[in-house]
Every structure is written in structure tokens, then in C-alpha cells.
Coordinates of C-alpha atoms and ligand atoms in Angstrom, one line a residue:
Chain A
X1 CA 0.7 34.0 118.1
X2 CA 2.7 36.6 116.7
X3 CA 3.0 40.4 118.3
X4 CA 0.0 42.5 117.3
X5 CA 2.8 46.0 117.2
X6 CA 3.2 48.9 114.8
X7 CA 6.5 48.7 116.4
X8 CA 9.3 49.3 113.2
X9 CA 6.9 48.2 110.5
X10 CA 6.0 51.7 109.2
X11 CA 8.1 54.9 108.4
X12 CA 7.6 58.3 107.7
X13 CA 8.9 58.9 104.4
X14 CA 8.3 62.5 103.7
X15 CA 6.8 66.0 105.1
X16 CA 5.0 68.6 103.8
X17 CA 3.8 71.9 105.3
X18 CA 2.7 75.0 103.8
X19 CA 4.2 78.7 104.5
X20 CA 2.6 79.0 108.2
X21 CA 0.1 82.1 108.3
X22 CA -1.3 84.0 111.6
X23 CA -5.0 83.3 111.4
X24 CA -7.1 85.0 108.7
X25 CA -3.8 85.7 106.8
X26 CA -3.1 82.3 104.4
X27 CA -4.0 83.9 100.7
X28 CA -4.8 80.6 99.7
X29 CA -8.2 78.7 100.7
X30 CA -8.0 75.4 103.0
X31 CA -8.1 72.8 100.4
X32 CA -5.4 74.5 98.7
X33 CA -3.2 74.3 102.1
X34 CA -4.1 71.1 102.4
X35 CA -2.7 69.9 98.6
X36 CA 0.4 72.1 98.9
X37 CA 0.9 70.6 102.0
X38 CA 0.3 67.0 100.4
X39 CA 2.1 67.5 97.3
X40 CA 5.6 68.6 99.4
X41 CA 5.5 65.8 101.6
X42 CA 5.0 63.4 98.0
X43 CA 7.6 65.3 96.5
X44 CA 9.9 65.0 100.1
X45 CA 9.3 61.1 99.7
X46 CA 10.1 61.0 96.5
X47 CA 6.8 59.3 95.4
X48 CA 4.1 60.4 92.8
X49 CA 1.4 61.7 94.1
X50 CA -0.7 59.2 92.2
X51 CA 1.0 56.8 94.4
X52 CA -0.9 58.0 97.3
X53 CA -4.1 55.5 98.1
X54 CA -5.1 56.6 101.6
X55 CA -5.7 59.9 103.6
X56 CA -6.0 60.3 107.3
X57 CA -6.9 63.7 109.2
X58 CA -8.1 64.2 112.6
X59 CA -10.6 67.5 114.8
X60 CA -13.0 67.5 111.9
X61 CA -11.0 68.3 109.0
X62 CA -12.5 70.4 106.7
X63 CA -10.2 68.6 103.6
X64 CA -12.5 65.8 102.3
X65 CA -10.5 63.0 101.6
X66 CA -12.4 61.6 98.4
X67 CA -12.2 65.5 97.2
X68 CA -8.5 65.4 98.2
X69 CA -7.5 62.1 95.9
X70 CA -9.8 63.2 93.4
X71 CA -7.9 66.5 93.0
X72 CA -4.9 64.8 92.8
X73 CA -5.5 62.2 90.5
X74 CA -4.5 59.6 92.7
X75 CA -4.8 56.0 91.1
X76 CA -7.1 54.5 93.3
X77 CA -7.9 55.5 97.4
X78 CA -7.7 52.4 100.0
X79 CA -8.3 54.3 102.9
X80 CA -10.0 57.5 104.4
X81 CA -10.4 58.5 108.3
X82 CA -11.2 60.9 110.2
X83 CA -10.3 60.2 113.8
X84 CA -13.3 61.4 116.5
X85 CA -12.5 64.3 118.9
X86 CA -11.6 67.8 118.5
X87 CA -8.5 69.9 117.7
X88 CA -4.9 68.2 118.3
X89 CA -6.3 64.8 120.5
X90 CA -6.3 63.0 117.1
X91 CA -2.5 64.5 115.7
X92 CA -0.7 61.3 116.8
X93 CA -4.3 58.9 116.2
X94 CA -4.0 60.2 112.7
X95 CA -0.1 59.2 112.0
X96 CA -1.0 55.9 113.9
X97 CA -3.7 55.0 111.8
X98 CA -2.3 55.4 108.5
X99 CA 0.6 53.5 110.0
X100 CA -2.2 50.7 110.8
X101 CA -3.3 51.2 107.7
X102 CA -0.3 50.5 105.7
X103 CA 0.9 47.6 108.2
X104 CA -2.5 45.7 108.0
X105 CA -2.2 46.1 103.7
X106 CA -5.4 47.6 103.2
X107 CA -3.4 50.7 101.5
X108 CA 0.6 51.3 100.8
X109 CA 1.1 54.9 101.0
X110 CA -1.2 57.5 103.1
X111 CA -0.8 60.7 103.9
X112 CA -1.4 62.2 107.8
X113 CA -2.2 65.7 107.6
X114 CA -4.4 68.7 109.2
X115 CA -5.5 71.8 107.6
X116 CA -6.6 74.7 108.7
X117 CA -7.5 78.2 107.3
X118 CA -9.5 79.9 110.4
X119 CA -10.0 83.2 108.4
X120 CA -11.9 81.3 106.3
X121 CA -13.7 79.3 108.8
X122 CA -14.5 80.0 112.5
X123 CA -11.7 80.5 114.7
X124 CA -12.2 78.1 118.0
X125 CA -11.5 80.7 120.7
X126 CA -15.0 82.4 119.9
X127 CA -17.9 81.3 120.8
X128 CA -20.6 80.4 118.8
X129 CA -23.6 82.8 119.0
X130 CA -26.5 80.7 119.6
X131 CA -29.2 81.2 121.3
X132 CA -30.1 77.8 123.0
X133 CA -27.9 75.2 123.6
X134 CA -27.8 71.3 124.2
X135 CA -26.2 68.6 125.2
X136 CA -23.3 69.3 127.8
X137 CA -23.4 73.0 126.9
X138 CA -26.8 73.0 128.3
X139 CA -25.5 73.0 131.8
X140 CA -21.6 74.6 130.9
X141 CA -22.6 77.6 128.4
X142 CA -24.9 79.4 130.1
X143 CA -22.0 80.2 133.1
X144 CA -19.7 81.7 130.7
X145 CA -18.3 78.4 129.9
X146 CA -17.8 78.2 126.5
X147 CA -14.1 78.5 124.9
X148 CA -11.7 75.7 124.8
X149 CA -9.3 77.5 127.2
X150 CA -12.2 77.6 129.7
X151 CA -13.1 73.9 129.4
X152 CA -9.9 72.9 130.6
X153 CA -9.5 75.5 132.8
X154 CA -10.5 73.7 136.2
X155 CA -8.5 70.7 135.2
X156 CA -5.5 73.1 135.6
X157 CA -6.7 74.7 138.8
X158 CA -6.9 71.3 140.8
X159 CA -3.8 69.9 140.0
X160 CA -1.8 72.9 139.9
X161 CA -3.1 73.5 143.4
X162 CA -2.8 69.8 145.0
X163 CA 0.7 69.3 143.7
X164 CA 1.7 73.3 144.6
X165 CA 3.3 74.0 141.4
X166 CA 4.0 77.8 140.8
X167 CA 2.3 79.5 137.2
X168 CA 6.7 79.9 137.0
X169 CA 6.3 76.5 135.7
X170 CA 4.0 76.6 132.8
X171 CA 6.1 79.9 131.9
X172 CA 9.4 77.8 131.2
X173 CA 6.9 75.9 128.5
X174 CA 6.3 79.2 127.1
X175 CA 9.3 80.5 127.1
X176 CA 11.2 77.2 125.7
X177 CA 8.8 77.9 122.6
X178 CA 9.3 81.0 122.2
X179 CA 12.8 80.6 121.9
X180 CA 13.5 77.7 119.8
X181 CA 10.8 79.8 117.6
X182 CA 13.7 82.6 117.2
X183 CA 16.1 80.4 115.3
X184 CA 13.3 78.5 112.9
X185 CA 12.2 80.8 110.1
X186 CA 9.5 79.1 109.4
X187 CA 8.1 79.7 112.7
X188 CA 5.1 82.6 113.0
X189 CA 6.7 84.1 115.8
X190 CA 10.1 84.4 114.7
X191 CA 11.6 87.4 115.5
X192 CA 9.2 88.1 118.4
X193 CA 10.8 86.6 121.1
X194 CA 9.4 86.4 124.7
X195 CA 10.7 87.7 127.9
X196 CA 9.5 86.6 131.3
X197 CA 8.6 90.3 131.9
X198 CA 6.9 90.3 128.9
X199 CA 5.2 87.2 129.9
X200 CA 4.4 88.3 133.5
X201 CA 2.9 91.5 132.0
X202 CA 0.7 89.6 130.0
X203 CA -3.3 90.0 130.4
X204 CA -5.1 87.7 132.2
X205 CA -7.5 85.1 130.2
X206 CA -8.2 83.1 133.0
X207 CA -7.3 83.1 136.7
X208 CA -5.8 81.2 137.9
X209 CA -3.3 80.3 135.8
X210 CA -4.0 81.2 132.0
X211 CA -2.1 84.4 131.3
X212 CA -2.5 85.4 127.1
X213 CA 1.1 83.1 126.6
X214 CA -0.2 80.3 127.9
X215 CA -2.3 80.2 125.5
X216 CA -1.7 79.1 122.0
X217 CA -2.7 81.4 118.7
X218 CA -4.9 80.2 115.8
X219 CA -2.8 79.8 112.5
X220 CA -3.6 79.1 109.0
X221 CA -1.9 76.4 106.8
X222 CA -1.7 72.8 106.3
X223 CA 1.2 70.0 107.5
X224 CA 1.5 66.5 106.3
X225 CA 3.1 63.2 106.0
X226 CA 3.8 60.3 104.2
X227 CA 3.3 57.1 105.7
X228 CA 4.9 53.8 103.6
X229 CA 6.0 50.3 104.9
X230 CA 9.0 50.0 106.8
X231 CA 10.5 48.0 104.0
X232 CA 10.0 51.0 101.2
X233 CA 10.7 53.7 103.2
X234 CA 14.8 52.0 102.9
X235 CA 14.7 52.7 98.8
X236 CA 13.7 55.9 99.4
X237 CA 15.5 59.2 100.1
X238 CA 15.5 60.4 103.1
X239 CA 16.6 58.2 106.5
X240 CA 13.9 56.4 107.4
X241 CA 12.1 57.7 110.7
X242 CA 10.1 54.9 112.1
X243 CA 7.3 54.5 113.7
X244 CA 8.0 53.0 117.4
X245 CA 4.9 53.1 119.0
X246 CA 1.8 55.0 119.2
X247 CA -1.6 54.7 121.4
X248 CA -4.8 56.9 121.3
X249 CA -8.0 56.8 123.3
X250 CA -8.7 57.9 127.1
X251 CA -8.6 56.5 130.8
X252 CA -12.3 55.1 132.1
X253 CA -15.1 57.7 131.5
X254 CA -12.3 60.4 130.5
X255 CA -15.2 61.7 128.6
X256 CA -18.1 61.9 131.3
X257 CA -20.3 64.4 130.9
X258 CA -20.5 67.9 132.6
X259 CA -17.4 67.7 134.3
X260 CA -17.8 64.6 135.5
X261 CA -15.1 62.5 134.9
X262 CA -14.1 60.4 138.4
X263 CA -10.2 61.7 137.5
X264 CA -10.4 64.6 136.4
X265 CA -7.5 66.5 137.2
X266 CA -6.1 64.7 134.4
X267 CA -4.7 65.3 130.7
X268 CA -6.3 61.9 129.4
X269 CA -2.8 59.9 128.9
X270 CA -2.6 57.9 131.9
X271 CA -3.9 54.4 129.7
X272 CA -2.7 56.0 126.5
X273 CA 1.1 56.6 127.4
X274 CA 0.9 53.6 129.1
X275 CA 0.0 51.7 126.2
X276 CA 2.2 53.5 123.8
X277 CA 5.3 53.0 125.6
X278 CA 4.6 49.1 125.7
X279 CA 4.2 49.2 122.2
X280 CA 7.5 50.9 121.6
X281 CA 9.3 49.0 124.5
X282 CA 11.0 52.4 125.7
X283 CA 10.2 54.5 128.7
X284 CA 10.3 58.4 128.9
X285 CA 14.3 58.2 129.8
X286 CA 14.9 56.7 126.6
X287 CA 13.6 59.8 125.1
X288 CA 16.2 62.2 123.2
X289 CA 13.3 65.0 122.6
X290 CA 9.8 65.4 123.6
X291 CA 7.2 67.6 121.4
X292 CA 4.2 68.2 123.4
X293 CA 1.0 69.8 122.5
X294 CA 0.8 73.0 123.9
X295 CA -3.4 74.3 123.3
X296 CA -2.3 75.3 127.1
X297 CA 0.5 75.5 129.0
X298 CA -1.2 73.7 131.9
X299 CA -2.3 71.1 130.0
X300 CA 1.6 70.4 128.8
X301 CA 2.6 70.2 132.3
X302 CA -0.5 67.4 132.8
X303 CA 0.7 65.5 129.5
X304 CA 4.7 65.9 130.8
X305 CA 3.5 64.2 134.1
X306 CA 1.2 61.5 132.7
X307 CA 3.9 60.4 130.1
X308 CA 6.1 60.1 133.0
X309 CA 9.1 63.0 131.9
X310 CA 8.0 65.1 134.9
X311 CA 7.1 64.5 138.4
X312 CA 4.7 66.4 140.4
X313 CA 6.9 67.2 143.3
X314 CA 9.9 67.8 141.4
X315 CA 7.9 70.2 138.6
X316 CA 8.7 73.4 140.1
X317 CA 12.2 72.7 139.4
X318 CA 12.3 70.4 136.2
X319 CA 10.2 73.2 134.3
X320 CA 12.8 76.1 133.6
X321 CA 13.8 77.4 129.9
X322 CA 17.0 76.1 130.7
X323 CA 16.2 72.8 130.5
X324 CA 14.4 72.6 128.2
X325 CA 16.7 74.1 125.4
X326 CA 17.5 72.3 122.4
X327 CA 21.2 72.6 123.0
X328 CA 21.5 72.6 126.8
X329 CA 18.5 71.0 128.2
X330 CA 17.8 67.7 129.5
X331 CA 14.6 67.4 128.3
X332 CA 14.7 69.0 124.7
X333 CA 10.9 70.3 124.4
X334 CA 9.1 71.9 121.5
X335 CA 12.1 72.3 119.7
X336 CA 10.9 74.1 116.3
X337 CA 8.7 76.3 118.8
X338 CA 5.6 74.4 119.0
X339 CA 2.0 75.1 118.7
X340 CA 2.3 78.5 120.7
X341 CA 5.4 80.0 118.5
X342 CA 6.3 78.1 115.0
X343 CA 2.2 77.1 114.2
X344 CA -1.0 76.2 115.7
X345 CA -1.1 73.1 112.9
X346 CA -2.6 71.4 115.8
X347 CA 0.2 69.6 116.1
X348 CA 1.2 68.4 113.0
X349 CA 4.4 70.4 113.1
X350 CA 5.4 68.3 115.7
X351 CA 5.5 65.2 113.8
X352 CA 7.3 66.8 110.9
X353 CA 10.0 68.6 113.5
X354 CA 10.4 65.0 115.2
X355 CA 11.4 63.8 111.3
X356 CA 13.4 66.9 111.4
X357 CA 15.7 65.9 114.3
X358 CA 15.3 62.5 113.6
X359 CA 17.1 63.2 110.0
X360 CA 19.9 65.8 111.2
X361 CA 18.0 68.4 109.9
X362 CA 16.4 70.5 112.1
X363 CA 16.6 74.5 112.4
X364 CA 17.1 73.8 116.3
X365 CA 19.3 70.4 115.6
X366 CA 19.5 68.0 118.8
X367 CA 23.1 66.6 118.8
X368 CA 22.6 62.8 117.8
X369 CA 18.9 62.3 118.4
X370 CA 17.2 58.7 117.9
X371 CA 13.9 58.6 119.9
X372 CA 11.6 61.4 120.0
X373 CA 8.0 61.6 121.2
X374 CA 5.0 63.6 120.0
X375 CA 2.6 64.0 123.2
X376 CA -0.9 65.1 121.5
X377 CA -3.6 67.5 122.4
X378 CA -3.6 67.4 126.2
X379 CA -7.3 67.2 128.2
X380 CA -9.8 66.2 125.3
X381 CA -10.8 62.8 124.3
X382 CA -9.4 61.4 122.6
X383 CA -6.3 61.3 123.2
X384 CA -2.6 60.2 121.2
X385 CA 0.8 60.6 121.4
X386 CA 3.7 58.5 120.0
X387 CA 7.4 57.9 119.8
X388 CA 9.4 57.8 116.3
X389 CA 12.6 56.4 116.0
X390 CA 15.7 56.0 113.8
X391 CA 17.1 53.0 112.4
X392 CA 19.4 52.0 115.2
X393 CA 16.2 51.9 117.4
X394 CA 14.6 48.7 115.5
Chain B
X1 CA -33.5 89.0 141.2
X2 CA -30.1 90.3 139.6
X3 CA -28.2 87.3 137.2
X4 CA -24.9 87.0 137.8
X5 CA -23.7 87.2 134.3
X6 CA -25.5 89.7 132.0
X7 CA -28.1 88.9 129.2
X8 CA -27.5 87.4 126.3
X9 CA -25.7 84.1 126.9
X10 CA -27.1 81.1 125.3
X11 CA -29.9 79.7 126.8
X12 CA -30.3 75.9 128.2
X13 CA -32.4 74.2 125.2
X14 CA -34.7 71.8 127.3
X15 CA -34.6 68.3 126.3
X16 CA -36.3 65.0 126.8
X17 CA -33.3 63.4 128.6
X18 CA -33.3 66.6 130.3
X19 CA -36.2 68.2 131.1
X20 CA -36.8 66.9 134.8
X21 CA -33.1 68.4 136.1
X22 CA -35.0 71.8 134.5
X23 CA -38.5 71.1 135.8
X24 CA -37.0 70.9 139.1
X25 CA -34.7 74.2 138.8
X26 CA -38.1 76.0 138.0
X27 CA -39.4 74.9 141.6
X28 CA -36.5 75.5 143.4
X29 CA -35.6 72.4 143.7
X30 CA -32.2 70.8 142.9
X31 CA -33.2 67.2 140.8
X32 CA -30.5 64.6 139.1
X33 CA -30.7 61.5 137.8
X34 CA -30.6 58.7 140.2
X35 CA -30.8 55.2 138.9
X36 CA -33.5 53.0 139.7
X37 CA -31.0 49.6 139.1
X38 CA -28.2 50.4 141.6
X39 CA -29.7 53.3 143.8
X40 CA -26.7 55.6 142.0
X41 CA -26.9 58.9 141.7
X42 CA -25.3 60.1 137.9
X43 CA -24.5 63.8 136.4
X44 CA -24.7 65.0 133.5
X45 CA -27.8 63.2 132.0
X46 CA -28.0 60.0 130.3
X47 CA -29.7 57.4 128.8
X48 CA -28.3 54.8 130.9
X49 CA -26.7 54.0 134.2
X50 CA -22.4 53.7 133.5
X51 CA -22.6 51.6 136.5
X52 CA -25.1 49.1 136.1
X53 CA -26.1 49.5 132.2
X54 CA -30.0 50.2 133.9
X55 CA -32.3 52.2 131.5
X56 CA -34.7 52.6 134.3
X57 CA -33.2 56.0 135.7
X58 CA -35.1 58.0 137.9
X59 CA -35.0 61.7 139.2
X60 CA -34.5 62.9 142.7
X61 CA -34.0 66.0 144.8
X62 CA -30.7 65.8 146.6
X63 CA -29.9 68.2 149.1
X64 CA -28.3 71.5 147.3
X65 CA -24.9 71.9 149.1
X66 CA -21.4 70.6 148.0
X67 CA -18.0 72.1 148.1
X68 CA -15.9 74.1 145.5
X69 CA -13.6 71.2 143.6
X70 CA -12.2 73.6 141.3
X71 CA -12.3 76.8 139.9
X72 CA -11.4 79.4 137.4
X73 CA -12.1 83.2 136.7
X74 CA -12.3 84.2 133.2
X75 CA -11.1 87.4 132.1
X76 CA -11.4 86.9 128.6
X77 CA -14.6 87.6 127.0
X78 CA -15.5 84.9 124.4
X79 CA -19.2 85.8 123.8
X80 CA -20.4 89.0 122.6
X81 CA -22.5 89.5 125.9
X82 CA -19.8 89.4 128.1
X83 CA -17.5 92.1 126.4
X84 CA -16.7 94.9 129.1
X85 CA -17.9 92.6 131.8
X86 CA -15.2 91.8 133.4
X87 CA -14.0 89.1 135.5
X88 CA -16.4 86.3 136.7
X89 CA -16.2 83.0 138.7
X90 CA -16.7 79.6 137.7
X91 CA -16.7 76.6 140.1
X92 CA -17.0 72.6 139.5
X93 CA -19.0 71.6 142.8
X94 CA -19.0 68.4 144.0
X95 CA -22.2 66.9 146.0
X96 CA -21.2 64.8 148.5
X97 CA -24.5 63.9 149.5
X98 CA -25.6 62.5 145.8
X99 CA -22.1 60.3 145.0
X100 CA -19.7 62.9 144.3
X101 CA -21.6 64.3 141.4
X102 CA -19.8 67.4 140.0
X103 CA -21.8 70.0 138.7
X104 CA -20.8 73.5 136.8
X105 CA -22.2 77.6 138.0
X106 CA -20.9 80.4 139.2
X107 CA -20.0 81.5 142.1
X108 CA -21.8 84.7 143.4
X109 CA -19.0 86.7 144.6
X110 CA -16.6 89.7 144.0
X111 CA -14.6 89.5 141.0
X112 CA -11.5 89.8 143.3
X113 CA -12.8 87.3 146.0
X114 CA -10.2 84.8 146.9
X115 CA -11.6 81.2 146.4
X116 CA -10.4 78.0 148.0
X117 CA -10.7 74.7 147.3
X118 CA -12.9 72.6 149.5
X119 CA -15.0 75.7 150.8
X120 CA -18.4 75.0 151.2
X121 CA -21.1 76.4 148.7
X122 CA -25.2 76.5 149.0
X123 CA -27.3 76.4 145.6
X124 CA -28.8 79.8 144.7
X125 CA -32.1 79.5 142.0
X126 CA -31.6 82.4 139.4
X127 CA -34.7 82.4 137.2
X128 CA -34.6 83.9 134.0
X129 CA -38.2 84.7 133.3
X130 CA -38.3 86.8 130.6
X131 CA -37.2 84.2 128.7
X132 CA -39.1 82.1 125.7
X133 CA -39.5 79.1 127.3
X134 CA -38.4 80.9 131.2
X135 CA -36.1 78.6 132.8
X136 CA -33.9 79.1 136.0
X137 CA -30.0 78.1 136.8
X138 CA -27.7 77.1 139.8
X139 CA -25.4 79.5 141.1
X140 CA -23.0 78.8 144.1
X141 CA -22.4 81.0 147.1
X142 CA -20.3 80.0 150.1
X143 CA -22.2 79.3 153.2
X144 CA -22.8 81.4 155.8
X145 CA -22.6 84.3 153.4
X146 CA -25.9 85.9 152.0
X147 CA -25.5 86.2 147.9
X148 CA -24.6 89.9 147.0
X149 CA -27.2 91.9 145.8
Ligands
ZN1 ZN1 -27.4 51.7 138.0

């Protein structure tokens, strides 16, 4: 029997993303993000739009995939999916499955991509203002549990406190952002860099350990990318980036209800990074740069641990800006600033930053980079991350 | 009886799957679901057992004591009802008599009150009577202490 693998047999051909807005600000409506987005990562490729014949999005994207090949005149559309779960768990799921997509042959060219215009629509930090609610909110809203910061929350607490890593810790992931963010211009926080006293001023959200820069902003705009068999993507312009592996979903009952899940302490990649690394047939230490998901420091911390590029006892330590610098670091991290400082695309700057490196062409340039790894939205589920690669990986 | 966050938070709706866990809250009486196939206790509600795929689930009082598993204290206010609170404490409880279910309240305490891990908490019944249907929640306070008025 042959190997069932995505392993080499799709590449990322081209990447779009829009001018990145703080939330409320994007002149332009969502769809429109979403096609300028689209149409950049086409024109990137160097492939018609009307090429296109698939579209795959992920946390209840707004941009309706028939609407989205109908506006662009696309020839005819193979494939259209939405993965299940909310904000970022889906960023790498979405890549993956218009990789699975193209590999299978049920399409030849789809585009990944997330859009979001939050001034237009409601922004996820509020609450919605219901009266009753159902379901797990039943027994979670009525506390004051509501906002995605405070769903995690507890996660954070326990493992924080069982392994005795300091808050120090998730404030080297902030700061690392922050400071790749101040030599990227596309980034939304460029020119506003952070300072640990700045950061140790900062107002509590949560106690115990969600100051306001551990927590990531809500953006407006729209990323994307163009997903093409391994074979075309050689004909094409850019250096190919290909896919290496990639693995989405959660460990056993990662999703109980109420709290309820038997590990819980847990960002959700235990099975996934597992799985993803088989596929790819690399480990964490064969990793060049890491991008990971930052909705919450904390939850970076539980995704760096679970993917195996930090351990516990040694966090306190291995999390320092220093470190985790582009040119200095170790463990490059977040390298165009992330979620919390370039955009909240819910992770779909990653993926394109990864191509970035990946190609020589990054604002924040890695010297000689060939693996790097996009670590999804930490502590929902599902969950997905997954490892790109250049040519001399295959 | 004071509530420990003010008015105007979302009520629980009451459902089919879980109107017993509410009945009982009403009584003063802490009730989960406990299933009939593999004498299991299971939290939140659903249809069916995860262990032994029975639909025949049944609802018991278990003794309302655990210990804190987590916590957190929000600062932020995300709901109109909670703006110039202030701080308030959340804990995940774990109910070592009724298979480790966890459930979610608050913990009636100072907004400054250290909290530990492990410590452990009694149920407190909070009815909400003036509400259309009434219904009543679970708060947490540590034993030994008497909730704050
Ligand atoms: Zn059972």
C-alpha cells in the first residue's frame, strides 16, 4: 500500500493579504478584504484568478465561498469548506485541507484564507447581550464567564501553577512580538513598541496571569493562499514552499462539556502535533522558526510545550525575548509579530510570514531558513498546526 | 440573599436535557447526571453516557463539596452588567465524591482573597427569584468559612 501523506505533494504558490486595519478601521467591507486578499495571492502565484476552483476558510467565515468564486468569475468551483471550531483552531486545518484537496484531485488550485472586518461585525471579546442562555453557557455565562480570554483562563492557571512558571514567561512571547512587529511595516503595531515596564504596568484582564499584552487585539482585513500541486508550483514563480505535514483535530474528549475535559490543563495538541510531525518525519529540533498562535500568551506557552519546543521545567528559562529573536534566538518565534503585533488574521499571517522566510523574503529574514512550523489557535477544538518546507526538505 | 455578581447577566435557559440539574438547584439540592448503564457519574449534560454509549442516564444528588482545580479573577468587564464591578472570582471545582466531575461558579470571597489550588469549597444555593422563570445557581465558598454577607 502506498503512504497515505500530504508530505511534499502540495505547495504554497502565492500570498495575499490586505493592508491590516485595527478593528473597526478597514474602509472596505469583509468580502471586499477577502477578494483583495484573494486576488494578490493569484496575482503572487502568477495564476488567473479564473484558475481558482476551490476555497477553504476556517472560525465561521463570513466570505461565502460560492459568493467568493462567483465574484470572481472563476471557471468552475471543485471545492468549498469550512472547517468546524472557532477563531484560529482551523488556520492550519484550512491550509491542510485545500492541500488534501488538491492532492486527492478533486480541485487543482484553492485558496486558504480568513477574513475579518470586526467593525462591521461583532468583535469576539464582548459578550453577547442575551438574556437566557443554553447549552454550555447555561452553566459558564451566568458566573461572568463569557469572553474567549475567560474560557481559557483556568487552563492557564493550572498549568502555570503545577509546573511553577513565572507570568515573566508569557511576557518574553509578548515582547518577541512586539519587537519583530517594529521592523515589519505592515504590522499594526509598528512603531509602538513594548517595554517590559510598559508591560508590567499594564491593567489586569484576568488574574492570574492575563495582563492587557497577553492578550491579542481584534484586527480587520483578510490573508490568503494559493494552494497548487507540488508538481506546478516548480513552473511557477516564486520558490516553491511545501507542504510537510499538517494534522488538525483534539486529544480524547478535548471538547467535553462545562470544563470537563479529563486533561485539561492542555492546549489540545498533544494527538495533533504528534500526528503532524509523523506526517512530516521531523521533530521540533528540526525546526528553523516556529509561528505560534498567540489569542493568549498562556495558551502559546501550552502549544510550545505540547509541540515539544519547550519544556515545562526548563520554561522559565527558554522563554526570554532574547531567544526568541529573529536574528539571535534559538527558537525564532512570531517573527513578523504575530497575532498580538503585525494582525489578529487569526493566524493567517503566519502561514504567509512562514512563505516569507521560507522564500528569503521576509521583513525579519531568518538566515537560511528551510523548515518552519505554524502552531494554530491554542486551547479550542479543534485544533491544527503544520510544518512547511523548502525544496531541499523533500 | 445578596448574588455575588450583580443583575443583569444572562440567565440559564432551562432545557429538556437540562432541567433536572435545575430542578434540583431550586431545592437546594445539588443533582447531575449519573448513568444508569455503568453507575458513572457525567458533567455537563448529555444525551448519552461517553463511557458506555447508555441512553438510559439518570439524575442524582451527590454530596455538594469538592476542591478548587482552578481559578481565575476577571478584571475585565465583558458584559454590560458588570462594568464598574470590579474584580470577581471564578473557580473550576472538582467533585471527588461524583467521579471527578468539574463544575464552574464563583467563589464567594474578597476580590483580593488569595486562592489556592486544592482548597476545599462547600456549594452555596443563590436563588434568583425575581426572575421569569426564578431559577437558583452554585456558588463556592471555602469550608470552614461562613459566605460574606
Ligand atoms: Zn455509562
Amino acid at each position: 500500500m502506498t503512504e497515505r501523506t500530504l508530505r511534499g505533494k502540495v505547495a504554497i504558490a502565492g500570498i495575499g493579504e490586505t493592508i491590516y486595519y485595527k478593528h473597526g478601521q478597514s474602509p472596505d467591507a469583509e468580502f471586499k478584504l477577502a477578494l483583495q486578499a484573494i486576488l494578490a495571492a493569484c496575482e503572487d502565484a502568477g495564476i488567473d484568478p479564473r484558475e481558482v476552483d476551490g476555497f477553504a476558510s476556517y472560525g465561521g467565515d463570513r466570505s461565502d465561498a460560492p459568493r467568493l468564486a462567483a465574484a470572481l468569475g472563476v471557471h468552475e468551483l471543485r471545492f468549498s469548506n469550512m472547517h468546524w471550531g472557532g477563531g484560529g483552531g482551523g488556520v492550519a486545518a484550512a491550509v491542510a485541507n485545500a492541500g488534501a484537496a488538491v492532492h486527492s484531485g478533486m480541485a487543482n488550485c484553492v485558496i486558504a484564507f480568513r477574513s475579518l472586518a470586526q467593525g462591521q461585525f461583532a468583535r469576539y471579546g464582548r459578550a453577547n447581550s442575551l438574556a437566557s442562555v443554553s447549552g454550555d453557557d447555561a452553566f459558564l455565562a451566568p458566573y461572568g464567564l463569557m469572553s474567549p480570554a475567560q474560557r481559557f483562563a483556568m487552563k492557564i492557571t493550572r498549568f502555570m501553577t503545577d509546573h511553577d512558571i513565572r507570568h515573566e514567561a508569557l511576557r518574553a512571547i509578548a515582547m518577541a512580538s512586539y519587537h519583530h512587529a517594529q521592523t515589519n511595516p505592515r504590522a499594526v503595531m509598528y512603531g509602538r513598541p513594548l517595554t517590559e515596564a510598559k508591560y508590567d504596568a499594564s491593567r489586569w484582564i484576568i488574574e492570574p496571569f492575563h495582563r492587557l499584552f497577553d492578550c491579542c487585539q481584534e484586527n480587520d482585513g483578510a490573508g490568503a493562499v494559493l494552494v497548487v500541486p507540488a508538481d506546478r508550483a516548480k513552473d511557477l514563480p516564486h520558490k516553491p514552499v511545501y507542504l510537510l505535514g499538517a494534522a488538525q483535530g483534539g486529544h480524547h474528549r478535548s471538547a467535553a462539556p462545562v470544563h470537563n475535559a479529563p486533561d485539561y490543563a492542555s492546549a489540545h495538541f498533544k494527538t495533533v502535533a504528534r500526528n503532524m510531525w509523523e506526517m512530516a518525519k521531523l521533530g521540533p529540533k528540526d525546526v528553523d522558526i516556529v509561528q505560534a498562535y498567540e489569542n493568549f500568551t498562556g495558551g502559546v506557552l501550552l502549544s510550545l510545550v505540547e509541540h515539544g519546543f519547550v519544556d515545562p521545567s526548563t520554561a522559565n528559562d527558554v522563554l526570554s525575548l532574547d531567544n526568541l529573536k529573529f536574528d539571535t534566538g534559538k527558537m525564532p518565534m512570531n517573527t513578523s509579530g504575530g497575532n498580538l503585533a503585525e494582525c489578529y488574521m487569526h493566524g493567517l499571517e503566519m502561514v504567509n510570514e512562514n512563505v516569507r522566510q521560507l522564500r528569503g523574503t521576509a521583513s525579519n529574514q531568518v538566515a537560511d531558513p528551510q523548515v518552519a512550523a505554524v502552531l494554530g489557535g491554542p486551547m479550542v477544538t479543534p485544533v491544527s498546526s503544520l510544518v512547511l518546507g523548502t525544496e531541499a526538505t523533500l | 440573599m445578596s448574588t455575588a455578581l450583580p443583575a443583569g447577566l444572562p440567565a440559564p435557559a432551562i432545557e429538556p436535557l437540562t432541567q433536572p440539574y435545575w430542578d434540583g438547584t431550586r431545592a437546594g439540592r445539588l443533582v447531575v447526571q449519573r448513568c444508569r448503564g455503568c453507575g458513572k457519574h457525567q458533567w455537563g449534560p448529555e444525551w448519552v453516557c461517553h463511557r458506555c454509549h447508555s441512553f438510559d442516564l439518570g439524575w442524582e444528588e451527590v454530596a455538594p463539596r469538592g476542591r478548587i482545580w482552578s481559578w481565575q479573577r476577571p478584571h475585565h468587564p465583558v458584559h454590560p452588567a458588570l462594568n464598574g464591578h470590579g474584580p470577581y472570582t471564578i473557580v473550576l471545582v472538582e467533585l471527588p465524591d461524583a467521579d471527578a466531575i468539574r463544575m464552574v461558579g464563583n467563589l464567594l470571597c474578597p476580590p483580593d482573597a488569595p486562592v489556592s489550588i486544592g482548597a476545599e469549597v462547600e456549594a452555596v444555593f443563590e436563588p434568583h427569584d425575581a426572575a421569569t422563570p426564578p431559577y437558583t445557581l452554585v456558588q463556592w465558598r471555602l469550608v470552614g468559612q461562613s459566605a460574606p454577607a
